CSV table of C-alpha atoms and ligand atoms in Angstrom, one decimal:
chain,number,residue,atom,x,y,z
P,1,MET,CA,-12.9,24.2,22.6
P,2,PHE,CA,-11.1,23.8,25.9
P,3,ASN,CA,-13.6,23.6,28.8
P,4,GLY,CA,-11.2,23.5,31.7
P,5,GLU,CA,-10.9,19.7,31.7
P,6,ILE,CA,-7.6,17.9,31.2
P,7,LYS,CA,-8.2,15.0,28.8
P,8,ASP,CA,-6.8,11.6,29.5
P,9,GLU,CA,-6.1,11.1,25.9
P,10,PHE,CA,-6.5,12.5,22.4
P,11,ASN,CA,-7.7,9.8,20.0
P,12,SER,CA,-6.7,11.7,16.8
P,13,LEU,CA,-5.0,14.9,15.7
P,14,ILE,CA,-8.4,16.3,14.8
P,15,GLU,CA,-9.7,15.7,18.4
P,16,LEU,CA,-6.7,17.6,19.7
P,17,THR,CA,-7.0,20.6,17.4
P,18,ASP,CA,-10.8,20.7,17.9
P,19,TYR,CA,-10.3,20.7,21.7
P,20,LEU,CA,-7.5,23.2,21.6
P,21,ARG,CA,-8.8,25.6,19.0
P,22,ASP,CA,-6.4,28.6,19.4
P,23,GLU,CA,-3.4,29.7,21.2
P,24,MET,CA,-5.3,30.8,24.3
P,25,ASP,CA,-6.8,27.3,24.6
P,26,CYS,CA,-3.3,25.8,24.5
P,27,ILE,CA,-2.0,28.2,27.1
P,28,MET,CA,-4.9,27.5,29.4
P,29,TYR,CA,-4.5,23.7,28.9
P,30,LEU,CA,-0.8,23.7,29.6
P,31,SER,CA,-1.4,25.9,32.7
P,32,LYS,CA,-4.1,23.6,34.0
P,33,LYS,CA,-1.9,20.5,33.3
P,34,ARG,CA,1.1,22.0,34.9
P,35,TRP,CA,-0.3,23.8,37.9
P,36,GLY,CA,-3.9,22.7,38.4
P,37,ASP,CA,-5.6,25.7,40.1
P,38,ASN,CA,-2.5,26.8,42.0
P,39,THR,CA,0.0,28.6,39.9
P,40,VAL,CA,3.6,28.3,41.2
P,41,CYS,CA,6.4,30.7,40.3
P,42,PRO,CA,8.9,28.8,38.2
P,43,HIS,CA,11.7,31.1,39.3
P,44,CYS,CA,11.5,30.6,43.1
P,45,GLY,CA,8.6,28.2,43.8
P,46,CYS,CA,6.5,30.7,45.6
P,47,GLU,CA,2.8,30.0,45.4
P,48,LYS,CA,1.6,33.6,45.8
P,49,VAL,CA,1.4,34.9,42.3
P,50,TYR,CA,-0.7,37.6,40.6
P,51,SER,CA,-2.2,37.1,37.2
P,52,PHE,CA,-2.4,39.8,34.6
P,53,SER,CA,-5.7,40.5,32.9
P,54,ASP,CA,-4.4,39.1,29.6
P,55,GLY,CA,-4.6,35.6,31.2
P,56,ILE,CA,-1.1,34.9,30.0
P,57,ARG,CA,1.4,36.7,32.2
P,58,TYR,CA,1.9,36.3,36.0
P,59,LYS,CA,4.0,38.1,38.6
P,60,CYS,CA,5.5,36.5,41.6
P,61,SER,CA,4.8,38.3,45.0
P,62,HIS,CA,8.1,37.0,46.4
P,63,CYS,CA,10.8,37.4,43.7
P,64,ARG,CA,8.8,40.0,41.8
P,65,LYS,CA,9.6,38.3,38.5
P,66,GLN,CA,7.1,38.0,35.6
P,67,PHE,CA,6.5,34.7,33.9
P,68,THR,CA,4.2,32.8,31.5
P,69,VAL,CA,3.4,29.1,31.5
P,70,LYS,CA,6.2,28.6,29.0
P,71,VAL,CA,8.9,29.6,31.4
P,72,GLY,CA,10.8,26.6,32.7
P,73,THR,CA,9.6,24.3,29.9
P,74,ILE,CA,10.9,23.2,26.5
P,75,PHE,CA,8.7,25.9,25.0
P,76,GLU,CA,10.5,28.7,26.8
P,77,GLY,CA,11.9,31.4,24.4
P,78,SER,CA,10.3,29.8,21.4
P,79,LYS,CA,8.4,32.0,19.0
P,80,VAL,CA,6.5,29.0,17.7
P,81,SER,CA,2.9,28.9,18.9
P,82,LEU,CA,2.0,26.3,21.5
P,83,ARG,CA,-0.6,25.0,19.1
P,84,LYS,CA,2.1,24.1,16.6
P,85,TRP,CA,4.1,22.6,19.5
P,86,PHE,CA,1.2,20.4,20.6
P,87,ILE,CA,0.7,19.2,17.0
P,88,ALA,CA,4.4,18.5,16.7
P,89,ILE,CA,4.3,16.5,19.9
P,90,TYR,CA,1.3,14.5,18.6
P,91,LEU,CA,3.1,13.8,15.4
P,92,ILE,CA,6.4,12.7,16.9
P,93,THR,CA,4.9,10.5,19.6
P,94,SER,CA,2.3,8.9,17.4
P,95,HIS,CA,4.2,8.1,14.3
P,96,LYS,CA,5.8,4.7,14.9
P,97,LYS,CA,8.9,5.5,13.0
P,98,GLY,CA,9.2,9.1,14.0
P,99,ILE,CA,9.1,12.1,11.8
P,100,SER,CA,11.9,14.0,10.0
P,101,SER,CA,12.4,17.7,10.4
P,102,TYR,CA,11.6,18.2,6.7
P,103,GLN,CA,8.3,16.5,7.1
P,104,LEU,CA,7.4,18.3,10.3
P,105,ALA,CA,8.4,21.7,8.8
P,106,LYS,CA,5.8,21.1,6.0
P,107,ASP,CA,3.2,19.7,8.3
P,108,ILE,CA,3.1,22.7,10.7
P,109,ASP,CA,4.5,25.4,8.4
P,110,VAL,CA,7.8,26.4,10.0
P,111,THR,CA,11.3,26.4,8.6
P,112,GLN,CA,13.3,23.2,8.6
P,113,LYS,CA,15.7,24.6,11.0
P,114,THR,CA,12.9,25.5,13.5
P,115,ALA,CA,11.4,22.0,13.1
P,116,TRP,CA,14.8,20.5,13.7
P,117,PHE,CA,15.2,22.5,16.9
P,118,MET,CA,11.7,21.6,18.0
P,119,LEU,CA,12.2,17.9,17.5
P,120,HIS,CA,15.4,18.0,19.6
P,121,ARG,CA,13.7,19.8,22.4
P,122,ILE,CA,10.9,17.2,22.4
P,123,ARG,CA,13.5,14.4,22.4
P,124,TYR,CA,15.2,16.1,25.3
P,125,ALA,CA,12.0,16.0,27.2
P,126,LEU,CA,11.5,12.4,26.3
P,127,SER,CA,14.9,11.6,27.7
P,128,GLN,CA,13.6,12.6,31.1
P,129,ALA,CA,10.9,9.9,31.0
P,130,ASP,CA,12.6,6.9,32.6
P,131,LEU,CA,15.7,8.4,34.4
P,132,ASP,CA,15.0,6.4,37.5
P,133,ILE,CA,13.9,3.0,36.2
P,134,GLU,CA,15.7,-0.1,37.2
P,135,LEU,CA,15.3,-3.3,35.2
P,136,GLU,CA,14.8,-6.7,36.9
P,137,ASN,CA,13.8,-10.3,36.3
P,138,ASP,CA,15.0,-11.5,32.8
P,139,VAL,CA,17.2,-8.8,31.3
P,140,GLU,CA,18.7,-9.1,27.8
P,141,ILE,CA,21.7,-7.1,27.0
P,142,ASP,CA,23.5,-6.4,23.7
P,143,GLU,CA,25.6,-3.8,22.0
P,144,THR,CA,25.3,-2.5,18.5
P,145,TYR,CA,26.8,0.0,16.2
P,146,VAL,CA,25.2,2.9,14.2
P,147,GLY,CA,26.6,4.8,11.3
P,148,GLY,CA,29.5,3.7,9.2
P,149,LYS,CA,29.1,2.3,5.7
P,150,ASN,CA,31.9,4.3,4.2
P,151,LYS,CA,30.6,4.2,0.6
P,152,ASN,CA,27.5,6.1,1.6
P,153,ARG,CA,29.4,8.9,3.2
P,154,HIS,CA,30.5,12.2,1.9
P,155,TRP,CA,34.1,12.0,0.9
P,156,ASN,CA,35.5,14.3,3.6
P,157,LYS,CA,33.7,12.4,6.4
P,158,LYS,CA,35.3,9.1,5.4
P,159,VAL,CA,37.3,7.3,8.0
P,160,LYS,CA,40.5,5.8,6.9
P,161,HIS,CA,41.1,2.0,7.3
P,162,SER,CA,37.6,1.3,8.3
P,163,GLN,CA,36.9,-1.7,6.1
P,164,GLY,CA,36.3,-5.1,7.6
P,165,ARG,CA,35.7,-5.4,11.3
P,166,SER,CA,36.9,-2.0,12.4
P,167,THR,CA,34.2,0.0,14.0
P,168,GLU,CA,36.2,3.2,14.2
P,169,ASP,CA,33.7,5.2,12.2
P,170,LYS,CA,30.6,3.8,14.0
P,171,THR,CA,29.1,4.8,17.2
P,172,PRO,CA,28.5,2.1,19.8
P,173,VAL,CA,25.2,1.9,21.5
P,174,PHE,CA,24.5,-0.4,24.5
P,175,GLY,CA,21.0,-1.7,25.3
P,176,MET,CA,19.3,-3.5,28.1
P,177,ILE,CA,15.8,-4.8,27.9
P,178,GLU,CA,13.6,-6.4,30.5
P,179,ARG,CA,11.4,-9.0,28.9
P,180,ASN,CA,7.8,-7.7,28.8
P,181,GLY,CA,9.2,-4.5,30.4
P,182,LYS,CA,11.2,-1.5,29.5
P,183,VAL,CA,14.3,-0.8,27.4
P,184,ILE,CA,17.3,1.4,28.1
P,185,ALA,CA,19.6,2.4,25.3
P,186,MET,CA,22.7,4.4,25.8
P,187,VAL,CA,25.4,5.8,23.4
P,188,VAL,CA,28.7,4.7,24.9
P,189,PRO,CA,32.3,5.8,24.4
P,190,ASP,CA,33.4,2.2,23.9
P,191,VAL,CA,32.3,-1.4,24.6
P,192,LYS,CA,35.0,-2.4,27.0
P,193,GLY,CA,33.9,-4.7,29.8
P,194,LYS,CA,34.3,-2.1,32.5
P,195,THR,CA,32.3,0.5,30.7
P,196,LEU,CA,29.4,-1.8,30.1
P,197,LYS,CA,29.4,-3.5,33.5
P,198,ASP,CA,29.4,-0.1,35.3
P,199,ILE,CA,26.2,0.7,33.3
P,200,ILE,CA,24.5,-2.6,34.0
P,201,ARG,CA,25.3,-2.4,37.7
P,202,ARG,CA,23.7,1.0,37.8
P,203,MET,CA,20.5,0.2,35.8
P,204,VAL,CA,19.7,-3.5,36.6
P,205,LYS,CA,18.8,-5.0,40.0
P,206,ASP,CA,21.3,-7.6,41.2
P,207,THR,CA,18.5,-10.1,41.6
P,208,ALA,CA,18.1,-10.1,37.8
P,209,ARG,CA,19.0,-12.9,35.4
P,210,ILE,CA,21.2,-11.4,32.6
P,211,ILE,CA,21.0,-12.9,29.1
P,212,SER,CA,23.6,-12.0,26.5
P,213,ASP,CA,25.8,-13.4,23.8
P,214,GLU,CA,29.2,-14.8,24.4
P,215,TYR,CA,31.0,-11.4,24.1
P,216,ILE,CA,34.0,-11.4,26.4
P,217,GLY,CA,33.2,-8.0,27.8
P,218,TYR,CA,30.3,-9.6,29.7
P,219,SER,CA,32.3,-12.1,31.5
P,220,GLY,CA,32.2,-11.7,35.3
P,221,LEU,CA,28.5,-10.7,35.3
P,222,GLU,CA,27.7,-13.9,37.1
P,223,LYS,CA,29.5,-12.6,40.1
P,224,ILE,CA,27.3,-9.5,40.3
P,225,PHE,CA,23.9,-10.8,39.3
P,226,ARG,CA,21.8,-13.7,40.4
P,227,GLN,CA,22.6,-15.5,37.1
P,228,HIS,CA,24.2,-14.8,33.8
P,229,VAL,CA,23.5,-17.0,30.8
P,230,TYR,CA,24.4,-16.6,27.2
P,231,VAL,CA,24.1,-18.0,23.7
P,232,GLN,CA,27.1,-18.5,21.4
P,233,HIS,CA,26.2,-16.5,18.3
P,234,GLY,CA,29.6,-17.2,16.9
P,235,ALA,CA,28.8,-20.9,16.9
P,236,GLY,CA,25.4,-20.3,15.2
P,237,GLN,CA,23.5,-20.7,18.5
P,238,TYR,CA,20.6,-18.4,18.9
P,239,VAL,CA,17.9,-19.9,21.1
P,240,ILE,CA,18.3,-22.4,23.8
P,241,GLY,CA,15.0,-22.7,25.7
P,242,ASP,CA,14.5,-19.3,27.1
P,243,ILE,CA,18.0,-18.2,26.6
P,244,TYR,CA,18.1,-15.8,23.6
P,245,THR,CA,18.6,-12.1,22.9
P,246,ASN,CA,15.8,-11.7,20.3
P,247,THR,CA,14.0,-9.0,22.3
P,248,ILE,CA,16.8,-6.5,22.4
P,249,GLU,CA,17.7,-7.4,18.7
P,250,GLY,CA,14.1,-6.6,17.8
P,251,PHE,CA,14.5,-3.2,19.4
P,252,TRP,CA,17.7,-2.5,17.5
P,253,SER,CA,16.1,-3.4,14.2
P,254,ILE,CA,13.2,-1.0,14.8
P,255,ALA,CA,15.7,1.8,15.7
P,256,LYS,CA,17.9,1.1,12.8
P,257,ARG,CA,15.0,1.1,10.3
P,258,ALA,CA,13.9,4.4,11.6
P,259,ILE,CA,17.4,5.8,11.4
P,260,ILE,CA,17.9,4.7,7.8
P,261,GLY,CA,14.4,5.6,6.8
P,262,ILE,CA,14.0,9.0,8.3
P,263,TYR,CA,17.0,10.3,10.1
P,264,HIS,CA,19.5,10.0,7.3
P,265,CYS,CA,22.3,12.5,8.1
P,266,LEU,CA,22.6,11.7,11.7
P,267,SER,CA,25.5,13.0,13.8
P,268,PRO,CA,26.9,10.8,16.6
P,269,LYS,CA,26.5,13.8,18.9
P,270,HIS,CA,22.7,13.7,18.6
P,271,LEU,CA,22.4,9.9,18.4
P,272,GLN,CA,21.4,9.6,22.1
P,273,ARG,CA,18.4,11.9,21.6
P,274,TYR,CA,17.1,9.7,18.8
P,275,PHE,CA,17.5,6.7,21.0
P,276,ASP,CA,15.6,8.5,23.7
P,277,GLU,CA,12.8,8.9,21.2
P,278,PHE,CA,12.8,5.2,20.2
P,279,THR,CA,13.0,4.2,23.9
P,280,PHE,CA,10.1,6.5,24.8
P,281,ARG,CA,8.0,5.0,22.0
P,282,TYR,CA,8.9,1.4,23.0
P,283,ASN,CA,8.4,2.0,26.7
P,284,THR,CA,4.9,3.5,26.2
P,285,ARG,CA,3.9,0.9,23.6
P,286,LYS,CA,1.0,-0.3,25.7
P,287,MET,CA,-0.4,3.2,25.9
P,288,LYS,CA,-2.8,4.6,23.3
P,289,GLU,CA,-1.5,7.4,21.1
P,290,GLY,CA,-3.5,10.0,22.8
P,291,GLU,CA,-2.3,9.0,26.3
P,292,ARG,CA,1.3,9.2,25.0
P,293,VAL,CA,0.7,12.9,24.1
P,294,ASN,CA,-0.4,13.6,27.6
P,295,LYS,CA,2.5,11.7,29.1
P,296,MET,CA,4.8,13.8,26.8
P,297,LEU,CA,3.2,17.0,27.9
P,298,SER,CA,3.9,16.1,31.6
P,299,LEU,CA,7.6,15.8,30.7
P,300,CYS,CA,7.9,19.2,29.0
P,301,TYR,CA,8.8,21.1,32.2
P,302,VAL,CA,12.5,21.0,31.5
P,303,ARG,CA,14.3,23.9,29.9
P,304,MET,CA,16.6,23.7,27.0
P,305,THR,CA,18.4,26.4,25.1
P,306,TYR,CA,19.9,26.4,21.7
P,307,GLN,CA,23.2,27.0,23.4
P,308,ASN,CA,23.1,23.7,25.3
P,309,LEU,CA,21.7,21.8,22.4
P,310,VAL,CA,24.4,22.9,19.9
P,311,TYR,CA,27.3,23.4,22.2
P,312,GLY,CA,26.5,21.5,25.4
W,1,ZN,ZN1,9.1,33.9,42.4
């Protein structure tokens, strides 16, 4: 059971559930991880708070509001126990290809709808992981499309005239990857040169060397960055020395396999969240599974409501 120590990692699900045996253990663990020994009011930031004898509720001496450790986190307002949440976090961060809401619902005994909502909240927290990263050195860039394949779609979702090269029914995703470093993947409204270049400028240091294919939208990058080199895929050219985009393409294929394998009915609206999940898994690939769970827990102090998930 929980002995007051924050673990650096959990090496298995069993280790996690042995250490955090019941709801109280989980509450204490989260409190310790979030506040250490100095509880802070999540409403106003005041450090003078009183704790109730139940060990769960607190009251702020300044704003007089009551709170629990769940307030101001992705667990706020959820009726699901923290223990189930922790297990869900373990499952989603450790399974290489992710987990479907159907599978999670079975594993932790909640409804599929609840599992779906939990997964989205967790992905939302994951999206907070690398907000301030900037890529440098060798950066491969590429765009891809997700969705489409008219014949697999329900008839009323079919997009007219979408055969051939049209991408009208697909969602474009733009990716940038630093070799031996991190990846950033963003759902974009279009793949026009201006749209993509604005993003690259924002996320990549201008001392970087950009590597892409010959797509016309990338022209002009050599004026912004130290160097821009490309391979001509159209001419069957894939690798010239260290000029290639195989790293970002490898990332796309992992993401696409996961999307096809697990996340079959995927709406474009939620696509970014799935990419946040793949990105988190990729960017923490050198961590052990158990470390990833802790990393995830330290990201959970963001609030998300059903309202802003479904309508926002
Ligand atoms: Zn307060």
